[in-house]
Amino acid sequence: MKSSPPSASLSQRLLLVTTTETSARAAPASAPSALLLRWLNEPRDIAALAVFRFLIGGLMCFGSLRFMQNGWIERLYLEPDFHFKYWGFEWVVVPDATGMYLLYSAIAASAALVAIGAFYRIAIVVFWCLFTYAELMDVTSYLNHYYFISMLTLIMCFLSPHRAWSVDAWLRPRLRATTLPAWQTWWLRFQVGLLYFYAGLAKFETDWLLHAQPLNIWLPPHSGLPLLGPWLEMTWVHYFFSWFAFIFDTTIIAFMLWRVTRPYAFLVVLVFHFFTHLFFNIGLFPLIMIFSVLVFFDSDWPRHVLRWGQVSRRPPAEQRFIETARPAGWTPFGAGFACFVLAFCVVQFLTPLRHWAYPGTVLWHEQGMRFSWRVMVREKSGSLQYRVITSSGRQVLIAPRTYLTEDQYREMSGQPDMILQLAHHIGADYDALGLGPVEVYADSLVSLNGRRASAMIDPAVDLMTVKDSLAHANWITAAPDMPPPLQTPLNLVVGK
């Protein structure tokens, strides 16, 4: 049996082997299996993924530096005395100030290496580990696009966009390639498409479509914007944006996949995310999504851009180097890796559906809310107070702000699992002072999408007897059944 060529990288061996290996190692493939194998490994121009690597790496480097520059390390991690933990990741701790700056500096450095394609395989793994760790340090900081970046870069750990237009390819000529197998692009497309699909499905709610909530609450405060501002107070505009966002999220991937509509769909993407940037403070999310949908363009689009810009009228020199060989059959390694990718995709597809295992609306009980791409679909505001009953029967009222920053309180006051965590922390404090055991109750009033505030936590349940788990939380009350009110603009009349 011939050995693989020295230039073969890990990516060349994922899902496929070179034709020299296949004759001795690959199992015969049935007709459907052979068709699937050929489709997955159809050579695609590497240019698009090389540019994607540069854009995502560069954006994450900028984002990490911006995070430090804006003082968010202090505000989100160093100023709080208490940090909310993810279920199952209680072991993740927040480092001290020096450790935090080293962590984010390492995130920025590894992202920069990913962007330029230097020591790519190590850099992307290091980035994913550090970035994901940082996002698991406090539930308060959860954002859908942080989770999205973790999933994208996890996928990129198995891809090879560094084989062109990179420092690695410059230093190691035998690494260079002009193509990559199609599965690498389709895996990224799946992850991007999944976000849009579930973001659209999450809007298939009566609050969003029939009551224009929460946009009816969020848009009027922007009425001071030039030109567009006065329109944002009009109720029909709130309905228009609600339905536009629903239709956009549910159809944009289909239009991006169809070559005829792709340029127009991309223009709609630009307009949509311009407005999300204009109306909402969601950081780098618009840029992340604009860069991500580029994977739906033909894989050679960067070369066309270069020719249009008259930067290069000849095909790049890298096209003279090796292309990925097409396999003749499945290998044990290739079949095993295919099963891993399939399992990953199945888990990603099913995870956002887990809220169906719980009665009631996820917008209220929050069980299954995170990691489900339910992007900006609810507005919650609330007030919270804990009642502590000591062993002597004495009642003590405790305000959450005794333990939390304003950012933490605003985030946790409408999320039951975070309310439970702080209750246990308060109980542990009393135990440490020798005043336990105690009972801890929560008086929580929460408004969902402008409804009248209702009790979200059963005030008769001692939260010290409740353990956080994946089971149905019967200590969370049922959601209010009345429809949300429609906010109307104030018409002020000045008396004479």
PDB file of N, CA, C and O in Angstrom, residues 370-398:
ATOM      1  N   ARG A 370     -31.778  29.378  25.951  1.00  0.00           N
ATOM      2  CA  ARG A 370     -30.409  29.595  25.486  1.00  0.00           C
ATOM      3  C   ARG A 370     -30.004  28.510  24.486  1.00  0.00           C
ATOM      4  O   ARG A 370     -30.534  27.412  24.486  1.00  0.00           O
ATOM      5  N   PHE A 371     -29.046  28.844  23.650  1.00  0.00           N
ATOM      6  CA  PHE A 371     -28.516  27.927  22.628  1.00  0.00           C
ATOM      7  C   PHE A 371     -29.604  27.459  21.658  1.00  0.00           C
ATOM      8  O   PHE A 371     -29.545  26.355  21.129  1.00  0.00           O
ATOM      9  N   SER A 372     -30.598  28.309  21.428  1.00  0.00           N
ATOM     10  CA  SER A 372     -31.707  27.902  20.557  1.00  0.00           C
ATOM     11  C   SER A 372     -31.978  28.919  19.450  1.00  0.00           C
ATOM     12  O   SER A 372     -32.965  28.790  18.733  1.00  0.00           O
ATOM     13  N   TRP A 373     -31.118  29.942  19.336  1.00  0.00           N
ATOM     14  CA  TRP A 373     -31.226  30.942  18.265  1.00  0.00           C
ATOM     15  C   TRP A 373     -32.535  31.727  18.326  1.00  0.00           C
ATOM     16  O   TRP A 373     -33.022  32.200  17.317  1.00  0.00           O
ATOM     17  N   ARG A 374     -33.077  31.876  19.524  1.00  0.00           N
ATOM     18  CA  ARG A 374     -34.262  32.714  19.694  1.00  0.00           C
ATOM     19  C   ARG A 374     -33.756  34.139  19.915  1.00  0.00           C
ATOM     20  O   ARG A 374     -33.592  34.596  21.052  1.00  0.00           O
ATOM     21  N   VAL A 375     -33.498  34.810  18.804  1.00  0.00           N
ATOM     22  CA  VAL A 375     -32.778  36.080  18.828  1.00  0.00           C
ATOM     23  C   VAL A 375     -33.740  37.245  19.022  1.00  0.00           C
ATOM     24  O   VAL A 375     -34.583  37.523  18.164  1.00  0.00           O
ATOM     25  N   MET A 376     -33.643  37.920  20.160  1.00  0.00           N
ATOM     26  CA  MET A 376     -34.378  39.152  20.429  1.00  0.00           C
ATOM     27  C   MET A 376     -35.876  39.014  20.146  1.00  0.00           C
ATOM     28  O   MET A 376     -36.446  39.715  19.313  1.00  0.00           O
ATOM     29  N   VAL A 377     -36.528  38.088  20.850  1.00  0.00           N
ATOM     30  CA  VAL A 377     -37.952  37.856  20.619  1.00  0.00           C
ATOM     31  C   VAL A 377     -38.800  38.145  21.850  1.00  0.00           C
ATOM     32  O   VAL A 377     -40.007  37.916  21.821  1.00  0.00           O
ATOM     33  N   ARG A 378     -38.185  38.635  22.918  1.00  0.00           N
ATOM     34  CA  ARG A 378     -38.986  38.935  24.091  1.00  0.00           C
ATOM     35  C   ARG A 378     -38.359  40.072  24.887  1.00  0.00           C
ATOM     36  O   ARG A 378     -37.150  40.269  24.904  1.00  0.00           O
ATOM     37  N   GLU A 379     -39.238  40.833  25.528  1.00  0.00           N
ATOM     38  CA  GLU A 379     -38.831  41.911  26.422  1.00  0.00           C
ATOM     39  C   GLU A 379     -39.368  41.590  27.809  1.00  0.00           C
ATOM     40  O   GLU A 379     -40.574  41.446  28.012  1.00  0.00           O
ATOM     41  N   LYS A 380     -38.438  41.436  28.749  1.00  0.00           N
ATOM     42  CA  LYS A 380     -38.824  41.138  30.123  1.00  0.00           C
ATOM     43  C   LYS A 380     -38.302  42.225  31.047  1.00  0.00           C
ATOM     44  O   LYS A 380     -37.153  42.660  30.923  1.00  0.00           O
ATOM     45  N   SER A 381     -39.132  42.629  31.972  1.00  0.00           N
ATOM     46  CA  SER A 381     -38.699  43.519  33.042  1.00  0.00           C
ATOM     47  C   SER A 381     -39.323  43.003  34.324  1.00  0.00           C
ATOM     48  O   SER A 381     -40.426  42.441  34.308  1.00  0.00           O
ATOM     49  N   GLY A 382     -38.616  43.165  35.421  1.00  0.00           N
ATOM     50  CA  GLY A 382     -39.160  42.603  36.645  1.00  0.00           C
ATOM     51  C   GLY A 382     -38.587  43.229  37.894  1.00  0.00           C
ATOM     52  O   GLY A 382     -37.635  44.014  37.857  1.00  0.00           O
ATOM     53  N   SER A 383     -39.200  42.871  38.989  1.00  0.00           N
ATOM     54  CA  SER A 383     -38.704  43.245  40.311  1.00  0.00           C
ATOM     55  C   SER A 383     -38.593  41.974  41.132  1.00  0.00           C
ATOM     56  O   SER A 383     -39.385  41.028  40.961  1.00  0.00           O
ATOM     57  N   LEU A 384     -37.612  41.944  42.022  1.00  0.00           N
ATOM     58  CA  LEU A 384     -37.332  40.710  42.757  1.00  0.00           C
ATOM     59  C   LEU A 384     -36.875  41.042  44.169  1.00  0.00           C
ATOM     60  O   LEU A 384     -36.087  41.979  44.376  1.00  0.00           O
ATOM     61  N   GLN A 385     -37.362  40.255  45.112  1.00  0.00           N
ATOM     62  CA  GLN A 385     -36.920  40.360  46.500  1.00  0.00           C
ATOM     63  C   GLN A 385     -36.927  38.972  47.114  1.00  0.00           C
ATOM     64  O   GLN A 385     -37.832  38.169  46.849  1.00  0.00           O
ATOM     65  N   TYR A 386     -35.916  38.678  47.892  1.00  0.00           N
ATOM     66  CA  TYR A 386     -35.823  37.377  48.565  1.00  0.00           C
ATOM     67  C   TYR A 386     -36.288  37.513  50.014  1.00  0.00           C
ATOM     68  O   TYR A 386     -36.024  38.528  50.681  1.00  0.00           O
ATOM     69  N   ARG A 387     -36.970  36.479  50.476  1.00  0.00           N
ATOM     70  CA  ARG A 387     -37.338  36.358  51.888  1.00  0.00           C
ATOM     71  C   ARG A 387     -36.565  35.196  52.495  1.00  0.00           C
ATOM     72  O   ARG A 387     -36.691  34.058  52.041  1.00  0.00           O
ATOM     73  N   VAL A 388     -35.770  35.490  53.498  1.00  0.00           N
ATOM     74  CA  VAL A 388     -34.988  34.463  54.173  1.00  0.00           C
ATOM     75  C   VAL A 388     -35.607  34.202  55.542  1.00  0.00           C
ATOM     76  O   VAL A 388     -35.808  35.135  56.335  1.00  0.00           O
ATOM     77  N   ILE A 389     -35.925  32.944  55.808  1.00  0.00           N
ATOM     78  CA  ILE A 389     -36.473  32.538  57.106  1.00  0.00           C
ATOM     79  C   ILE A 389     -35.385  31.756  57.827  1.00  0.00           C
ATOM     80  O   ILE A 389     -34.972  30.685  57.375  1.00  0.00           O
ATOM     81  N   THR A 390     -34.893  32.309  58.925  1.00  0.00           N
ATOM     82  CA  THR A 390     -33.829  31.652  59.671  1.00  0.00           C
ATOM     83  C   THR A 390     -34.397  30.525  60.523  1.00  0.00           C
ATOM     84  O   THR A 390     -35.619  30.362  60.667  1.00  0.00           O
ATOM     85  N   SER A 391     -33.497  29.755  61.114  1.00  0.00           N
ATOM     86  CA  SER A 391     -33.918  28.613  61.938  1.00  0.00           C
ATOM     87  C   SER A 391     -34.693  29.062  63.165  1.00  0.00           C
ATOM     88  O   SER A 391     -35.480  28.293  63.726  1.00  0.00           O
ATOM     89  N   SER A 392     -34.511  30.337  63.568  1.00  0.00           N
ATOM     90  CA  SER A 392     -35.242  30.865  64.720  1.00  0.00           C
ATOM     91  C   SER A 392     -36.608  31.409  64.331  1.00  0.00           C
ATOM     92  O   SER A 392     -37.360  31.882  65.178  1.00  0.00           O
ATOM     93  N   GLY A 393     -36.899  31.382  63.006  1.00  0.00           N
ATOM     94  CA  GLY A 393     -38.181  31.883  62.534  1.00  0.00           C
ATOM     95  C   GLY A 393     -38.156  33.344  62.143  1.00  0.00           C
ATOM     96  O   GLY A 393     -39.184  33.894  61.726  1.00  0.00           O
ATOM     97  N   ARG A 394     -37.018  33.979  62.255  1.00  0.00           N
ATOM     98  CA  ARG A 394     -36.902  35.392  61.896  1.00  0.00           C
ATOM     99  C   ARG A 394     -36.905  35.544  60.387  1.00  0.00           C
ATOM    100  O   ARG A 394     -36.274  34.783  59.661  1.00  0.00           O
ATOM    101  N   GLN A 395     -37.634  36.552  59.883  1.00  0.00           N
ATOM    102  CA  GLN A 395     -37.689  36.812  58.443  1.00  0.00           C
ATOM    103  C   GLN A 395     -36.813  38.003  58.103  1.00  0.00           C
ATOM    104  O   GLN A 395     -36.890  39.058  58.739  1.00  0.00           O
ATOM    105  N   VAL A 396     -36.001  37.822  57.048  1.00  0.00           N
ATOM    106  CA  VAL A 396     -35.107  38.876  56.586  1.00  0.00           C
ATOM    107  C   VAL A 396     -35.376  39.089  55.103  1.00  0.00           C
ATOM    108  O   VAL A 396     -35.411  38.130  54.321  1.00  0.00           O
ATOM    109  N   LEU A 397     -35.563  40.336  54.698  1.00  0.00           N
ATOM    110  CA  LEU A 397     -35.764  40.672  53.289  1.00  0.00           C
ATOM    111  C   LEU A 397     -34.429  41.079  52.689  1.00  0.00           C
ATOM    112  O   LEU A 397     -33.694  41.899  53.256  1.00  0.00           O
ATOM    113  N   ILE A 398     -34.111  40.505  51.549  1.00  0.00           N
ATOM    114  CA  ILE A 398     -32.815  40.766  50.904  1.00  0.00           C
ATOM    115  C   ILE A 398     -33.050  41.217  49.469  1.00  0.00           C
ATOM    116  O   ILE A 398     -33.730  40.530  48.688  1.00  0.00           O
TER     117      ILE A 398
END
